[in-house]
Short mmCIF file of C-alpha atoms and ligand atoms in Angstrom, two decimals:
data_model
loop_
_atom_site.label_atom_id
_atom_site.label_comp_id
_atom_site.label_asym_id
_atom_site.label_seq_id
_atom_site.Cartn_x
_atom_site.Cartn_y
_atom_site.Cartn_z
CA MET A 1 -143.87 147.33 -120.46
CA LYS A 2 -142.43 150.77 -119.85
CA ILE A 3 -143.19 153.43 -122.47
CA GLY A 4 -141.30 156.73 -122.49
CA ILE A 5 -142.93 159.75 -124.11
CA LEU A 6 -140.68 162.64 -125.01
CA GLN A 7 -142.18 166.13 -125.27
CA SER A 8 -139.43 168.31 -126.72
CA GLN A 9 -138.85 171.74 -128.25
CA PRO A 10 -136.46 171.38 -131.18
CA GLN A 11 -134.58 174.44 -132.43
CA PHE A 12 -135.21 174.68 -136.17
CA GLY A 13 -132.25 173.36 -138.18
CA SER A 14 -130.03 172.50 -135.18
CA VAL A 15 -130.11 168.80 -135.93
CA ALA A 16 -127.09 167.59 -133.94
CA GLU A 17 -128.14 169.59 -130.88
CA ASN A 18 -131.78 168.43 -131.08
CA VAL A 19 -130.71 164.78 -131.35
CA THR A 20 -128.28 165.09 -128.42
CA THR A 21 -130.91 166.76 -126.24
CA ALA A 22 -133.51 164.10 -127.03
CA LEU A 23 -131.11 161.22 -126.45
CA SER A 24 -129.96 162.68 -123.12
CA GLN A 25 -133.45 161.88 -121.80
CA ILE A 26 -133.11 158.20 -122.73
CA ALA A 27 -129.84 158.13 -120.81
CA THR A 28 -131.50 159.12 -117.55
CA LYS A 29 -134.78 157.17 -117.68
CA LYS A 30 -135.26 153.50 -118.43
CA ALA A 31 -138.01 152.42 -120.84
CA ASP A 32 -138.62 149.48 -123.19
CA LEU A 33 -140.03 151.79 -125.86
CA TRP A 34 -139.52 155.51 -126.43
CA VAL A 35 -141.70 157.66 -128.66
CA PHE A 36 -140.24 160.96 -129.90
CA PRO A 37 -142.18 163.74 -131.71
CA GLU A 38 -142.59 164.21 -135.46
CA LEU A 39 -139.54 165.89 -137.09
CA PHE A 40 -137.82 165.79 -133.70
CA ASN A 41 -134.39 166.48 -135.16
CA THR A 42 -135.10 169.34 -137.58
CA GLY A 43 -138.08 171.32 -136.31
CA TYR A 44 -141.28 171.70 -138.29
CA GLN A 45 -141.78 174.85 -140.34
CA PHE A 46 -139.76 174.47 -143.51
CA ILE A 47 -139.86 177.42 -145.90
CA SER A 48 -138.32 175.99 -149.08
CA LYS A 49 -137.81 172.69 -150.82
CA LYS A 50 -134.08 173.44 -150.78
CA GLU A 51 -134.19 173.58 -147.00
CA VAL A 52 -136.04 170.24 -146.78
CA LEU A 53 -133.52 168.64 -149.11
CA ALA A 54 -130.65 169.99 -147.02
CA LEU A 55 -132.06 168.89 -143.65
CA SER A 56 -133.59 165.53 -144.63
CA GLU A 57 -131.53 162.36 -144.37
CA PRO A 58 -131.40 158.98 -146.02
CA ILE A 59 -132.65 156.19 -143.76
CA PRO A 60 -130.97 154.23 -142.24
CA THR A 61 -127.56 155.61 -143.28
CA GLY A 62 -128.17 159.23 -142.20
CA PRO A 63 -126.65 160.55 -138.96
CA THR A 64 -129.95 160.85 -137.05
CA THR A 65 -130.99 157.23 -137.63
CA GLN A 66 -127.44 156.08 -136.85
CA SER A 67 -127.48 158.02 -133.54
CA LEU A 68 -130.89 156.53 -132.69
CA ILE A 69 -129.62 153.00 -133.39
CA ALA A 70 -126.51 153.59 -131.25
CA ALA A 71 -128.72 154.85 -128.39
CA ALA A 72 -131.12 151.89 -128.76
CA GLU A 73 -128.13 149.53 -128.47
CA LYS A 74 -126.54 151.38 -125.57
CA TYR A 75 -129.71 151.74 -123.50
CA LYS A 76 -131.33 148.47 -124.68
CA THR A 77 -134.49 150.16 -125.81
CA THR A 78 -136.67 150.55 -128.88
CA ILE A 79 -137.28 154.01 -130.33
CA VAL A 80 -139.91 155.45 -132.66
CA ALA A 81 -138.86 158.92 -133.82
CA GLY A 82 -140.08 161.32 -136.50
CA LEU A 83 -137.62 162.78 -139.01
CA ALA A 84 -137.46 164.11 -142.56
CA GLU A 85 -136.37 161.34 -144.91
CA ARG A 86 -134.64 161.90 -148.26
CA GLU A 87 -134.77 159.28 -150.99
CA GLY A 88 -133.48 160.52 -154.33
CA LYS A 89 -135.36 163.75 -155.13
CA ASN A 90 -138.25 162.88 -152.80
CA CYS A 91 -138.57 163.83 -149.16
CA TYR A 92 -140.97 162.11 -146.76
CA ASN A 93 -142.24 163.08 -143.34
CA SER A 94 -141.21 159.77 -141.79
CA ALA A 95 -140.79 157.94 -138.52
CA VAL A 96 -138.21 155.25 -137.92
CA LEU A 97 -138.48 152.23 -135.66
CA VAL A 98 -135.08 151.21 -134.33
CA SER A 99 -134.05 148.67 -131.70
CA PRO A 100 -130.79 147.12 -130.47
CA ARG A 101 -131.08 144.97 -133.64
CA GLY A 102 -130.79 148.12 -135.78
CA HIS A 103 -133.24 149.82 -138.12
CA ILE A 104 -136.48 147.82 -138.30
CA THR A 105 -138.77 149.91 -140.49
CA THR A 106 -139.73 153.39 -141.65
CA TYR A 107 -143.29 154.72 -141.78
CA ARG A 108 -143.86 157.57 -144.26
CA LYS A 109 -146.71 159.90 -143.24
CA ILE A 110 -149.69 159.17 -145.46
CA HIS A 111 -151.93 162.16 -144.62
CA LEU A 112 -149.81 165.29 -145.00
CA PHE A 113 -151.01 168.43 -143.19
CA TYR A 114 -151.17 171.90 -144.74
CA GLU A 115 -147.84 173.18 -146.12
CA GLU A 116 -146.25 169.78 -145.62
CA LYS A 117 -147.83 169.08 -149.01
CA ARG A 118 -145.39 171.60 -150.50
CA TRP A 119 -142.33 169.84 -149.13
CA PHE A 120 -143.04 166.18 -148.72
CA ALA A 121 -144.28 163.37 -150.93
CA PRO A 122 -147.15 161.46 -149.31
CA GLY A 123 -146.30 158.09 -147.80
CA ASN A 124 -146.19 155.34 -150.41
CA LYS A 125 -146.32 152.27 -148.16
CA ALA A 126 -149.25 150.79 -146.23
CA PHE A 127 -149.51 150.83 -142.45
CA GLU A 128 -147.54 148.05 -140.77
CA VAL A 129 -147.27 146.45 -137.35
CA TYR A 130 -144.09 145.04 -135.79
CA SER A 131 -143.41 142.90 -132.77
CA ILE A 132 -140.90 144.21 -130.26
CA ASN A 133 -139.49 142.48 -127.18
CA TYR A 134 -139.70 143.70 -123.63
CA LYS A 135 -138.81 142.15 -120.29
CA SER A 136 -141.66 141.20 -117.99
CA GLU A 137 -141.37 141.93 -114.28
CA ARG A 138 -140.52 138.25 -113.75
CA GLY A 139 -137.64 138.55 -116.25
CA GLY A 140 -139.22 136.68 -119.19
CA THR A 141 -139.16 138.07 -122.73
CA MET A 142 -142.57 139.30 -123.86
CA LYS A 143 -143.82 140.59 -127.21
CA CYS A 144 -145.66 143.81 -127.92
CA ARG A 145 -147.04 144.70 -131.34
CA ILE A 146 -146.56 148.31 -132.28
CA GLY A 147 -147.83 150.37 -135.17
CA ILE A 148 -146.90 153.89 -136.24
CA MET A 149 -148.91 156.82 -137.50
CA ILE A 150 -147.83 160.47 -137.60
CA CYS A 151 -149.71 163.50 -136.28
CA PHE A 152 -152.51 164.46 -138.75
CA ASP A 153 -153.12 160.78 -139.54
CA TRP A 154 -155.31 160.98 -136.39
CA ILE A 155 -158.11 162.80 -138.22
CA PHE A 156 -158.56 159.84 -140.58
CA PRO A 157 -159.95 157.08 -138.33
CA GLU A 158 -158.88 154.59 -140.99
CA SER A 159 -155.26 155.05 -139.87
CA ALA A 160 -155.73 153.79 -136.32
CA ARG A 161 -158.30 151.22 -137.48
CA SER A 162 -155.85 149.80 -140.04
CA LEU A 163 -153.20 149.44 -137.33
CA ALA A 164 -155.73 147.77 -135.00
CA LEU A 165 -156.80 145.35 -137.75
CA LEU A 166 -153.13 144.48 -138.23
CA GLY A 167 -152.98 143.59 -134.54
CA ALA A 168 -151.31 146.63 -132.96
CA ASP A 169 -151.28 146.71 -129.15
CA VAL A 170 -149.77 150.19 -129.07
CA ILE A 171 -150.07 152.96 -131.65
CA CYS A 172 -146.95 155.11 -131.55
CA HIS A 173 -147.91 158.61 -132.68
CA PRO A 174 -145.07 161.09 -133.22
CA SER A 175 -146.70 164.50 -133.58
CA ASN A 176 -146.26 168.25 -134.04
CA LEU A 177 -149.84 169.20 -133.23
CA VAL A 178 -151.14 172.68 -133.90
CA LEU A 179 -154.92 172.04 -134.02
CA PRO A 180 -156.49 171.71 -130.56
CA HIS A 181 -158.59 168.57 -131.07
CA CYS A 182 -156.17 165.67 -131.27
CA PRO A 183 -155.52 164.87 -127.58
CA GLN A 184 -159.27 164.38 -127.00
CA ALA A 185 -159.79 162.63 -130.36
CA MET A 186 -157.11 160.06 -129.54
CA ILE A 187 -159.21 158.92 -126.59
CA THR A 188 -161.81 157.83 -129.13
CA ARG A 189 -159.18 156.30 -131.43
CA SER A 190 -158.01 154.16 -128.49
CA LEU A 191 -161.53 153.31 -127.37
CA GLU A 192 -162.96 152.38 -130.77
CA ASN A 193 -159.97 150.11 -131.48
CA ARG A 194 -159.13 148.94 -127.95
CA VAL A 195 -155.49 149.92 -128.36
CA PHE A 196 -153.02 151.94 -126.37
CA SER A 197 -152.05 155.18 -128.08
CA ALA A 198 -148.84 157.01 -127.29
CA THR A 199 -148.78 160.53 -128.73
CA ALA A 200 -145.43 162.35 -128.43
CA ASN A 201 -145.92 166.01 -129.29
CA ARG A 202 -143.68 169.07 -129.05
CA VAL A 203 -144.06 172.48 -127.43
CA GLY A 204 -143.03 176.02 -128.34
CA THR A 205 -143.62 178.17 -131.39
CA GLU A 206 -142.11 178.58 -134.85
CA ALA A 207 -142.56 181.67 -137.02
CA ARG A 208 -140.19 181.14 -139.91
CA ASN A 209 -142.59 182.74 -142.39
CA THR A 210 -145.51 185.15 -141.85
CA GLU A 211 -147.46 182.54 -139.92
CA LYS A 212 -146.75 181.72 -136.31
CA LEU A 213 -147.33 178.11 -135.34
CA ARG A 214 -147.89 177.16 -131.71
CA PHE A 215 -147.46 173.52 -130.82
CA ILE A 216 -149.91 172.36 -128.18
CA GLY A 217 -147.93 169.82 -126.10
CA GLN A 218 -150.22 167.50 -124.13
CA SER A 219 -148.28 164.40 -125.13
CA GLN A 220 -150.18 161.49 -123.73
CA VAL A 221 -150.74 157.78 -123.32
CA VAL A 222 -154.33 156.49 -123.53
CA SER A 223 -155.43 152.98 -122.54
CA PRO A 224 -157.63 150.64 -124.62
CA GLN A 225 -160.48 151.63 -122.27
CA GLY A 226 -160.02 155.30 -123.22
CA LYS A 227 -158.40 156.28 -119.93
CA ILE A 228 -155.74 158.98 -120.07
CA LEU A 229 -152.83 157.30 -118.27
CA PHE A 230 -150.63 160.36 -118.62
CA ARG A 231 -150.94 163.78 -120.20
CA ALA A 232 -148.08 166.33 -120.28
CA PRO A 233 -148.63 170.09 -119.92
CA GLU A 234 -149.31 172.31 -122.96
CA ASP A 235 -146.11 174.30 -122.71
CA LYS A 236 -143.42 172.40 -120.79
CA LEU A 237 -140.73 169.92 -121.73
CA SER A 238 -141.42 166.43 -120.46
CA ALA A 239 -139.94 162.93 -120.55
CA LYS A 240 -142.30 160.58 -118.79
CA VAL A 241 -142.15 156.82 -118.45
CA ILE A 242 -145.33 154.93 -117.69
CA THR A 243 -146.02 151.21 -117.33
CA ILE A 244 -148.65 149.43 -119.40
CA ASP A 245 -149.65 145.83 -120.05
CA PRO A 246 -149.91 145.41 -123.86
CA LYS A 247 -152.12 142.33 -123.37
CA GLU A 248 -154.97 144.66 -122.32
CA ALA A 249 -155.29 145.63 -126.00
CA ARG A 250 -155.92 142.08 -127.21
CA ASN A 251 -159.47 141.40 -126.05
CA LYS A 252 -161.79 143.21 -128.47
CA SER A 253 -165.02 141.91 -126.92
CA ILE A 254 -167.22 144.62 -125.40
CA ASN A 255 -169.72 142.13 -123.97
CA ALA A 256 -170.93 138.62 -124.71
CA TYR A 257 -172.53 139.83 -127.97
CA ASN A 258 -170.27 142.56 -129.33
CA ASN A 259 -166.74 142.47 -130.64
CA LEU A 260 -165.15 145.66 -131.94
CA LEU A 261 -163.46 144.14 -134.95
CA LYS A 262 -165.70 141.15 -135.71
CA ASP A 263 -168.92 143.24 -135.68
CA ARG A 264 -167.77 145.50 -138.50
CA VAL A 265 -170.19 145.35 -141.45
CA GLU A 266 -167.77 145.97 -144.26
CA HIS A 267 -170.23 145.60 -147.13
CA TYR A 268 -172.08 148.72 -145.91
CA TYR A 269 -168.93 150.82 -145.65
CA PHE A 270 -167.23 152.92 -148.35
C1 ACM B 301 -149.41 167.83 -138.22
O1 ACM B 301 -149.78 166.84 -138.87
N1 ACM B 301 -148.14 168.04 -137.95
C2 ACM B 301 -150.39 168.78 -137.70
#
């Protein structure tokens, strides 16, 4: 299966332009699954609730999700992309999963980071895993199970573990990382769950209030064995397609005696 990882630099508030720029990458490179960064259409550093309300969109009827669906149909691909969702008076830091069949689901970020807590309501739905189709090299239709978590969810190992317990082969991880630790930490998340992780981060800076945020790039794909299959630079745009075999994520046995999921001792855990 071919996974495309987009590392972009959205211009804050220029939604139509950011969407067009991101989708232009899908037009030139073929992949079964694309992962875009968190808030790929709006930019990250909101400074008022009014601004969030103005830039967020209902899903799936909003223009960004509709453009993503049209692109998924046109290029016969599946896309996971982060955007600000509006539902009534609430806004969520969300990621949509769309395919040629249309909108499949929306994940709402559960662990909000820093000032996101001022603008967004925390996710109110549990982690989920969905099956998507891809074409094998011999032309047959294969299934891959994908789960979604967003950026800061990485620091709570329960996020990736929940997705692994639900049977995810690939964790799609739209991000706007500012702390330095995540790219290395995701190696462990992949290793301890035997899953692929696909982190799509952004680059550049935003300084819309007194604080300057620098986004650390390094979008990456990590294998279930903890191998970095691809890592983008810290400060450059990138759209990279790499090939993986999702089946590699399905054997959780470490040796004849140990199995990553079956050896959990739940009654000793909090
Ligand atoms: C983050 O969760 N965007 C750091």
